[in-house]
Coordinates of C-alpha atoms in Angstrom, one line a residue:
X239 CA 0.2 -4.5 -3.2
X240 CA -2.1 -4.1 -0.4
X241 CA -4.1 -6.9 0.4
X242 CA -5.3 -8.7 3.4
X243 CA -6.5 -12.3 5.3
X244 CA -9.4 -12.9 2.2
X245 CA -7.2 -12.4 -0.9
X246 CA -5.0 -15.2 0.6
X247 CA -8.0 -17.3 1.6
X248 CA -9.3 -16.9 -1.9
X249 CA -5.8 -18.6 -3.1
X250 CA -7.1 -22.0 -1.0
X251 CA -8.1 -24.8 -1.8
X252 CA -11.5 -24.2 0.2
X253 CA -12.2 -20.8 -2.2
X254 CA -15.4 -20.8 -4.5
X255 CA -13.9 -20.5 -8.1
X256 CA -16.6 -19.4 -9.3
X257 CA -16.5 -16.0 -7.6
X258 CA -15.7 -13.0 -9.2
X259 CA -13.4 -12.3 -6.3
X260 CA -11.6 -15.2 -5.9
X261 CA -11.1 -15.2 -9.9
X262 CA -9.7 -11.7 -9.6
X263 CA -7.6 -12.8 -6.4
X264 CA -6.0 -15.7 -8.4
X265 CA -4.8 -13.2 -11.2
X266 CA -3.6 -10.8 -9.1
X267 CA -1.6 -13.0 -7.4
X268 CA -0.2 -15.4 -10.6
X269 CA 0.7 -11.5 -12.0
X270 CA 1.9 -10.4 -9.3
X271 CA 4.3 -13.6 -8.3
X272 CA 5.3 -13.8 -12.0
X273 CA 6.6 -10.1 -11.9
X274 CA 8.3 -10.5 -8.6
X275 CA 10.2 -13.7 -10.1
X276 CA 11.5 -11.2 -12.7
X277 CA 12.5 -8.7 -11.1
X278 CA 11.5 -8.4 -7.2
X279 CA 8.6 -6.0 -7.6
X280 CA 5.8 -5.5 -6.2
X281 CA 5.6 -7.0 -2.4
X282 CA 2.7 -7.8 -0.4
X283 CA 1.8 -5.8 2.2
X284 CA -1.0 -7.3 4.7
X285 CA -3.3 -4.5 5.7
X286 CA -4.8 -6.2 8.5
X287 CA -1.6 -6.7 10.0
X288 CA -0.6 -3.4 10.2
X289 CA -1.3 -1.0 13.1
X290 CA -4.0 0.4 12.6
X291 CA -4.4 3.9 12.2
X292 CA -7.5 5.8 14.1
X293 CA -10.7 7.3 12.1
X294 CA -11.2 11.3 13.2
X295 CA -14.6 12.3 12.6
X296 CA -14.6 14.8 11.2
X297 CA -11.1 13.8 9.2
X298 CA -7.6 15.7 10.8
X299 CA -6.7 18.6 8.9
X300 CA -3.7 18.4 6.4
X301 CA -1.4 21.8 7.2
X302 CA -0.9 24.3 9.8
X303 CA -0.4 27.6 10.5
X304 CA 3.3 27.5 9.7
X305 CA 2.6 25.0 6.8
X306 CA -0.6 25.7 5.0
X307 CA -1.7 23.3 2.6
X308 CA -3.1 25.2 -0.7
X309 CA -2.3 22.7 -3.5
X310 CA -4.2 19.4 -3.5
X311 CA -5.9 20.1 0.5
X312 CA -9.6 19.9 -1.3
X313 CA -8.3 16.2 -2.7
X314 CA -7.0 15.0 0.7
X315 CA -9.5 15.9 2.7
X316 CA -11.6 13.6 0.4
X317 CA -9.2 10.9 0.9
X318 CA -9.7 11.4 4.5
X319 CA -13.3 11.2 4.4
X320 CA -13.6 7.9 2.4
X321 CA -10.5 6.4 4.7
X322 CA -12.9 6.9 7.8
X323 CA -15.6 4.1 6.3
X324 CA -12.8 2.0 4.9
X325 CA -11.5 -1.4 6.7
X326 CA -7.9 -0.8 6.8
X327 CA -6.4 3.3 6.9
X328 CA -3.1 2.2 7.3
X329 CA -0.6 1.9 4.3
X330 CA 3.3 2.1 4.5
X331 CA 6.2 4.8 4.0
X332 CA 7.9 3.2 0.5
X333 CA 10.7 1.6 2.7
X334 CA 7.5 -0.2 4.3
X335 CA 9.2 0.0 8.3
X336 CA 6.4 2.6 9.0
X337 CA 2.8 2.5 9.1
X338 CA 1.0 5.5 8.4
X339 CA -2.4 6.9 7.9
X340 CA -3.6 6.6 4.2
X341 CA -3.7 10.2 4.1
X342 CA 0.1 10.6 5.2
X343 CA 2.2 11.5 7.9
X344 CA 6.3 11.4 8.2
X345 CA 8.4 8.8 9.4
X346 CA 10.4 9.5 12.2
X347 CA 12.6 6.8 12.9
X348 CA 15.9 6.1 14.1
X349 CA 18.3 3.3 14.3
X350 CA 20.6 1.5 17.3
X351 CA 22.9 -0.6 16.6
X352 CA 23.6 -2.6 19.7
X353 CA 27.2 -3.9 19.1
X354 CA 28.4 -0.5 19.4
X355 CA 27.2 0.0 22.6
X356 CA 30.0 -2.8 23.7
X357 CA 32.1 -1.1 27.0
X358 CA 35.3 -2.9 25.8
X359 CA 37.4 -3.5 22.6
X360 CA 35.5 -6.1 20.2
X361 CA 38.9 -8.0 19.8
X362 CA 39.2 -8.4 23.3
X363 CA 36.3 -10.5 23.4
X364 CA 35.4 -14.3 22.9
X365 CA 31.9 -14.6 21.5
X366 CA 29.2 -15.3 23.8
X367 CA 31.5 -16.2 26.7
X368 CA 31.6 -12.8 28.2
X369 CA 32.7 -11.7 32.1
X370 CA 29.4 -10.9 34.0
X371 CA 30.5 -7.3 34.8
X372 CA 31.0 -7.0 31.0
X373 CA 27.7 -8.4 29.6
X374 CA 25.9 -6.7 32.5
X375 CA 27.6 -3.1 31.4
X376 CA 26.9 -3.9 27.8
X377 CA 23.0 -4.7 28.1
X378 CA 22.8 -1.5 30.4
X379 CA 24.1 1.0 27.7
X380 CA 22.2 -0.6 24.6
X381 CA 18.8 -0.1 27.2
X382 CA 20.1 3.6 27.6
X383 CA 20.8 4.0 24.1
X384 CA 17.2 2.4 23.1
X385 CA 15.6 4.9 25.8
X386 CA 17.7 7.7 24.4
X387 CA 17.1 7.1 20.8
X388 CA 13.0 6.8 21.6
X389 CA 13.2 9.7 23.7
X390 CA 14.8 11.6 20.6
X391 CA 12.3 10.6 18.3
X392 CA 9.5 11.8 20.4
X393 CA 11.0 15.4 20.5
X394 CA 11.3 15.0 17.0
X395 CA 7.2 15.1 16.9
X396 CA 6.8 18.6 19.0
X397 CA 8.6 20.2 15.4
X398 CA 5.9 21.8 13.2
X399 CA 5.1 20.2 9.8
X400 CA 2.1 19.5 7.3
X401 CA 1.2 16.6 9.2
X402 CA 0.7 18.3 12.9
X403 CA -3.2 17.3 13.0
X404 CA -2.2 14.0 12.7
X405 CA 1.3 14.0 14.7
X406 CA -0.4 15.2 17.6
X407 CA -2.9 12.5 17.3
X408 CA -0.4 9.4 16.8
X409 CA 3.2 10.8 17.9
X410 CA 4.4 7.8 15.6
X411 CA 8.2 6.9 16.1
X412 CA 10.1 4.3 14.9
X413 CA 13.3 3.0 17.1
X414 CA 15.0 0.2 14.8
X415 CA 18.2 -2.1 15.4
X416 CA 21.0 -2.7 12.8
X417 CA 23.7 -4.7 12.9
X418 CA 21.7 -7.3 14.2
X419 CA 23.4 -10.1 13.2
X420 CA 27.3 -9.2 14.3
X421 CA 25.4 -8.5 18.1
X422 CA 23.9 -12.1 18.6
X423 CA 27.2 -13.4 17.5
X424 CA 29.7 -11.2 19.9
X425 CA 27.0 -11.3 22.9
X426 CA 25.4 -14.5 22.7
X427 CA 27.6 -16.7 20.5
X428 CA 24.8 -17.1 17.7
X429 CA 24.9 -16.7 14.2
X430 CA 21.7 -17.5 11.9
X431 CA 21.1 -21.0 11.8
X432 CA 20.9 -20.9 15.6
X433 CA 18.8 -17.8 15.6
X434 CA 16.5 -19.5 13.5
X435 CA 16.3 -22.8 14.6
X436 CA 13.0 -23.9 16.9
X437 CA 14.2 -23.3 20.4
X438 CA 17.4 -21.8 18.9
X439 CA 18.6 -18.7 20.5
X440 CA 16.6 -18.0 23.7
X441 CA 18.8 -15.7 25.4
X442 CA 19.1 -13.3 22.7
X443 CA 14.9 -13.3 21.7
X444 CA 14.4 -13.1 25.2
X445 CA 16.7 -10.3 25.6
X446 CA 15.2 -8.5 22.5
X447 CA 11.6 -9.3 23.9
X448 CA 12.8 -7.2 27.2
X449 CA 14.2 -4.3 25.0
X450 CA 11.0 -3.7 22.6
X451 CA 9.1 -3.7 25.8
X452 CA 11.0 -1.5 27.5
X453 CA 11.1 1.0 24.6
X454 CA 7.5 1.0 24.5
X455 CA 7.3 2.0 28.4
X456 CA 9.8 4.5 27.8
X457 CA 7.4 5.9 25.3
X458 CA 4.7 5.7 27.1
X459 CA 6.3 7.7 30.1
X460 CA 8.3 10.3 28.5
X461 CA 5.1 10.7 26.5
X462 CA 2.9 11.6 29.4
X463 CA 5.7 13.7 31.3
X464 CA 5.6 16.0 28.1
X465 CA 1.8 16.4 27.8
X466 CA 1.8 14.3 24.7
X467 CA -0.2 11.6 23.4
X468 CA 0.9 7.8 23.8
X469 CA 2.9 6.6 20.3
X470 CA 0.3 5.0 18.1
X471 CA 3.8 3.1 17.1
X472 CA 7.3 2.5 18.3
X473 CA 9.4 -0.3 17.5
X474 CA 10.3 -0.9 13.7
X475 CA 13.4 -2.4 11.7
X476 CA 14.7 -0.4 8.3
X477 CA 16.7 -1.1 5.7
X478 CA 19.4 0.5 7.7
X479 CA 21.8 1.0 4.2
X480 CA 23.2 4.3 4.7
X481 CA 23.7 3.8 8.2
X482 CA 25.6 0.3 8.1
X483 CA 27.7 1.5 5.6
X484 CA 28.6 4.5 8.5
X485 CA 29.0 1.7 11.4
X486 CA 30.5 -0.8 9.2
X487 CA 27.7 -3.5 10.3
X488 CA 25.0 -6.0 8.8
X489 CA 22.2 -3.6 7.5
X490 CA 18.9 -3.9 9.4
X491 CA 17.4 -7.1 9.5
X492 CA 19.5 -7.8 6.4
X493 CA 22.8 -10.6 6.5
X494 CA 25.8 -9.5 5.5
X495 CA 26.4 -9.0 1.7
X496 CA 29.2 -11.3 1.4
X497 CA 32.4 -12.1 3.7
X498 CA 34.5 -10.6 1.2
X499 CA 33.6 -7.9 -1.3
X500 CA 34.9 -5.0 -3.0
X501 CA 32.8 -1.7 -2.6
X502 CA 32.8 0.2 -6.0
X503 CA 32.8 4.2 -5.2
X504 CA 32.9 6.5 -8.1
X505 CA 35.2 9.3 -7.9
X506 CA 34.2 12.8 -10.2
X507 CA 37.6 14.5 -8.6
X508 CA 40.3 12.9 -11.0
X509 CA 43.0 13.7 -8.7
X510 CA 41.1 11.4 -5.5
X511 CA 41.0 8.8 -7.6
X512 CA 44.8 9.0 -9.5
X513 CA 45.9 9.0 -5.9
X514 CA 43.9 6.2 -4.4
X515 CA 45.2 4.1 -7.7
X516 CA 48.7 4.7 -7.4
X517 CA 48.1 3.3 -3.8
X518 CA 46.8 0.2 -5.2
X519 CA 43.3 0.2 -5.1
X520 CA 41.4 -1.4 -8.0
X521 CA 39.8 0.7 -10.8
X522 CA 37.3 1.3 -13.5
X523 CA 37.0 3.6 -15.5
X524 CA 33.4 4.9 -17.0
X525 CA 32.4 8.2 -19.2
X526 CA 31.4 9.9 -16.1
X527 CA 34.2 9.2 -13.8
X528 CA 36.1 6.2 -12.2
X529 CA 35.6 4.3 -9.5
X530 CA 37.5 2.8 -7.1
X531 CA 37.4 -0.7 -5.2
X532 CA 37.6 -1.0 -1.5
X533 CA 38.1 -4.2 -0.4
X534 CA 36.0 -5.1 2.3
X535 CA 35.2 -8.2 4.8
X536 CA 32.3 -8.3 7.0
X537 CA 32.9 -7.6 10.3
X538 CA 31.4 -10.8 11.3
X539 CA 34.3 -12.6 9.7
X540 CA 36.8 -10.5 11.5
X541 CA 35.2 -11.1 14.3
X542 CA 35.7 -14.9 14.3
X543 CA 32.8 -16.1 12.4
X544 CA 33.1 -18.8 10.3
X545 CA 31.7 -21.6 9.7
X546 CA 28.3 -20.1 10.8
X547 CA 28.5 -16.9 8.6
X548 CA 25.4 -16.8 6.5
X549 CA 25.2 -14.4 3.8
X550 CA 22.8 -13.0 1.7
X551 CA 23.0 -15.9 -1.2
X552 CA 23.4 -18.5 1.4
X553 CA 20.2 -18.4 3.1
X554 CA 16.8 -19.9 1.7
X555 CA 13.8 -18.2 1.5
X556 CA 12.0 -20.2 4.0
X557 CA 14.6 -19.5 6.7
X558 CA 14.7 -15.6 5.6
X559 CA 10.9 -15.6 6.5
X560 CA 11.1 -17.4 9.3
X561 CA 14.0 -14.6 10.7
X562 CA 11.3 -12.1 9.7
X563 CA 9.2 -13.9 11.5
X564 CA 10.9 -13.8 14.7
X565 CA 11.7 -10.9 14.2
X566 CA 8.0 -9.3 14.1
X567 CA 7.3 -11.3 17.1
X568 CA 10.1 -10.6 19.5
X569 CA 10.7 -7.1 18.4
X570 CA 8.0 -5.5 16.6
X571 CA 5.7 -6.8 19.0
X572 CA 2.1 -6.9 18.8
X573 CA 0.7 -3.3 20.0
X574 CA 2.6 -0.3 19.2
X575 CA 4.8 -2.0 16.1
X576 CA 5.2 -1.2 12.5
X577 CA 7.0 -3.5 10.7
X578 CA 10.5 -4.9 9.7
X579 CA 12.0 -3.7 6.0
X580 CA 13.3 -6.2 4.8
X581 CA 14.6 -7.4 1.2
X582 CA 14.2 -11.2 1.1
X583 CA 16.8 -12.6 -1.9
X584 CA 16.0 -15.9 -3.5
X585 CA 17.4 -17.6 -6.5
X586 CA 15.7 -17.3 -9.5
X587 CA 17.5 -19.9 -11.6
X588 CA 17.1 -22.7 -9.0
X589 CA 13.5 -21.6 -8.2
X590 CA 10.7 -21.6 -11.0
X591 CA 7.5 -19.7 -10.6
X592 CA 5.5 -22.1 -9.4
X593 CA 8.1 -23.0 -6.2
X594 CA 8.0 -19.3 -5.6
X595 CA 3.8 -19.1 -5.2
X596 CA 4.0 -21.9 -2.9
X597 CA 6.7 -20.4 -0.5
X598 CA 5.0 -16.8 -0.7
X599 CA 1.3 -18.2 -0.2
X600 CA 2.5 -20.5 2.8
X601 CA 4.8 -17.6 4.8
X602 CA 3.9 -14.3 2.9
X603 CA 0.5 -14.1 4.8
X604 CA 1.6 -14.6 8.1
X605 CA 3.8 -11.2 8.1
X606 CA 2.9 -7.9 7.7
X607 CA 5.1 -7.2 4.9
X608 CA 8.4 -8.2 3.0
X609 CA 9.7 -7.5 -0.2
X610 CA 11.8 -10.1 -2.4
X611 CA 14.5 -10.1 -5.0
X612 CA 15.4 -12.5 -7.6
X613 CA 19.4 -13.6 -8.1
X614 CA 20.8 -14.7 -10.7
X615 CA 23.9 -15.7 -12.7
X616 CA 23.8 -13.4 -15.5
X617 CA 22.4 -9.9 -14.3
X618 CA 20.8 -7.3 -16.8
X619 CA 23.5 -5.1 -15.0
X620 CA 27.3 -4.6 -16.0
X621 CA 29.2 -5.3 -13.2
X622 CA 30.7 -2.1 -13.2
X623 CA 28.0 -0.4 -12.4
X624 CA 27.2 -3.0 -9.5
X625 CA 28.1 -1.4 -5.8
X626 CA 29.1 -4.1 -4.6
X627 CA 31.1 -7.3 -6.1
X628 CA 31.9 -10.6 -4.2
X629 CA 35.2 -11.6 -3.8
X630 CA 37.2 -15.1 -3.0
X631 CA 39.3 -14.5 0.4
X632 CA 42.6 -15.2 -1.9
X633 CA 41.6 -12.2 -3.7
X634 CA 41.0 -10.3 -0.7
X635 CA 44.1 -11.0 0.5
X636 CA 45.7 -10.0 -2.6
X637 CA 44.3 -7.1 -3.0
X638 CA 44.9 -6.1 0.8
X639 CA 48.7 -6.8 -0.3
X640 CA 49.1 -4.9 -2.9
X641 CA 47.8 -1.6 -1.1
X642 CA 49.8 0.9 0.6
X643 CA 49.1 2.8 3.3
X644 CA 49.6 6.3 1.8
X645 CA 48.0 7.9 -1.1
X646 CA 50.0 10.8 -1.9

């Protein structure tokens, strides 16, 4: 839902109840926060937050030489029209990490994931207490790789598409971070509590401050040395899933899952999945196929967190929106930003409806968008058909017993 500062005022205590907007406000909202405690859907996105996309008078064009637009150009270039009188012409990709025109435009965006960018072996160091030469080399190549990765992006914009009126106009890019969480704890020594805490955590925001603004200078100046216009937008945050599942890290702005899981895969090649059995691996079977169980720990764990591992069903919601929070301010920044993606989890047995309005009219507002989803103990689906399923470290040690290392 798109909505912005006065639908929230109209949920105070200082709004006239006898207007028809505030009454339509109020049932928006108690429909809206009732659905989301069923089943997550729909967010809030604040429109006024957003950056803001430009009005072209007369509108940009949809298509180009190379891409024509034939079907539906007569019914976008009226959207374009009424989006130059309206208040807000931004809206979101469906991930909501971009912000984009109301009439469209692709998101190009790109993650780093700073941990990687480590210039030694991960087991050869002791969180947070790194040698100079080592946390000096380490912050120099995630800046190059930020730089890089922006510099990327923006070539990405000089390809042709549907969108080139409005490409050339913005150049738009997104340069995101993942494996967030896994970086504060090998580099600075921090896991979530800490990061969240007030005063909690100043080398690493201050260090993330320093980053978004250099990747906005880096935009800026590559921008201008290739004739090209300033990014409307740079920094964002996505969901990251694919991606982490690649690098093996936290996803996004997201904690890890759970310290100890098994990653169900289903396997249509019957001989794969005979072989990975016989090797030990856990199994179901299903109509379609059968899939298999990795066992997995987060590498957070394996790097020596403990104690201070949060995971996904361990934080509250207040302390999710305050990391989102932070994040928006440190990160996202507030010129040339889009917005962090995000999936906040709460629990829906332990939380009634009424506790959930309060929490999403006192933080929801003050963010430029998130997205929650309701847990709980019995789930509409089968576990089998679950990707992931949390596991007891006994059973992960089992498990890790019982499989051999070849799978012929």
């Amino acid at each position: 839902l798109l909505v912005e500062h006065d639908f929230w005022a109209r949920l105070g205590r200082r709004a006239k109840l006898d207007e028809p907007l505030t009454r339509h406000a109020r049932a928006v909202f108690d429909a809206a926060s009732s659905a989301i405690h069923a089943r997550g859907e729909p967010g809030f996105i604040n429109a006024d937050r957003l950056a803001p996309s430009a009005a072209h008078d007369p509108p940009l064009p949809v298509g180009s030489a190379r891409f024509p637009a034939r079907e539906g150009a007569a019914l976008l270039g009226d959207i374009a029209r009424r989006a130059n009188g309206a208040a807000w012409r931004s809206i979101t990709n469906p991930c909501g990490e971009v912000a984009l025109p109301v009439t469209g435009g692709f998101c190009v965006v790109a993650d780093v994931a700073p941990l990687l960018a480590c210039p030694v072996p991960l087991d050869a160091l002791s969180p947070g207490a790194l040698p100079a030469d080592v946390a000096d080399a380490w912050d120099a190549r995630v800046a190059a790789a930020i730089r890089l990765g922006v510099r990327f992006l923006i070539r990405i914009n000089r390809m042709h598409g549907i969108y080139d009126a409005e490409i050339r106009a913005s150049n738009r890019i997104g340069i995101g971070l993942t494996g967030i969480f896994e970086w504060a704890w090998l580099r600075f020594g921090i896991g979530f509590d800490v990061l969240i805490a007030p005063k909690g955590g100043r080398d690493f925001w201050r260090a993330l401050a320093r980053l978004s603004a250099l990747a906005k200078r880096e935009a800026r100046d590559y921008a201008r040395a290739l004739g090209m216009a300033v990014p409307a937008t740079v920094t964002t945050i996505k969901p990251a899933g694919t991606t982490s599942l690649l690098f093996g890290l936290s996803a996004g702005a997201h904690p890890p899952t759970a310290v100890q899981y098994l990653r169900w895969i289903r396997y249509d090649d019957a001989a794969s999945a005979a072989a990975l059995m016989r090797a030990g691996y856990p199994s179901r079977r299903l109509d379609s196929g059968v899939l298999i169980g990795f066992p997995s720990e987060a590498l957070l764990a394996r790097l020596g967190q403990q104690a201070g591992l949060v995971t996904v069903g361990e934080a509250s919601l207040t302390a999710q929106y305050r990391w989102i929070a932070l994040l928006e301010r440190h990160w996202i920044g507030r010129r040339q930003g889009n917005q962090v993606s995000c999936t906040l989890s709460f629990d829906a047995d332990a939380m009634d409806e009424t506790a959930l309005r309060r929490l999403l009219q006192r933080h929801q507002p003050r963010l430029r968008a998130a997205a929650l989803l309701p847990r709980r103990a019995t789930c509409a689906l089968a576990p089998a058909y679950m990707p992931e399923e949390t596991i007891s470290a006994a059973e992960y040690a089992t498990l890790m017993g019982r499989i051999t290392g070849g799978t012929s």
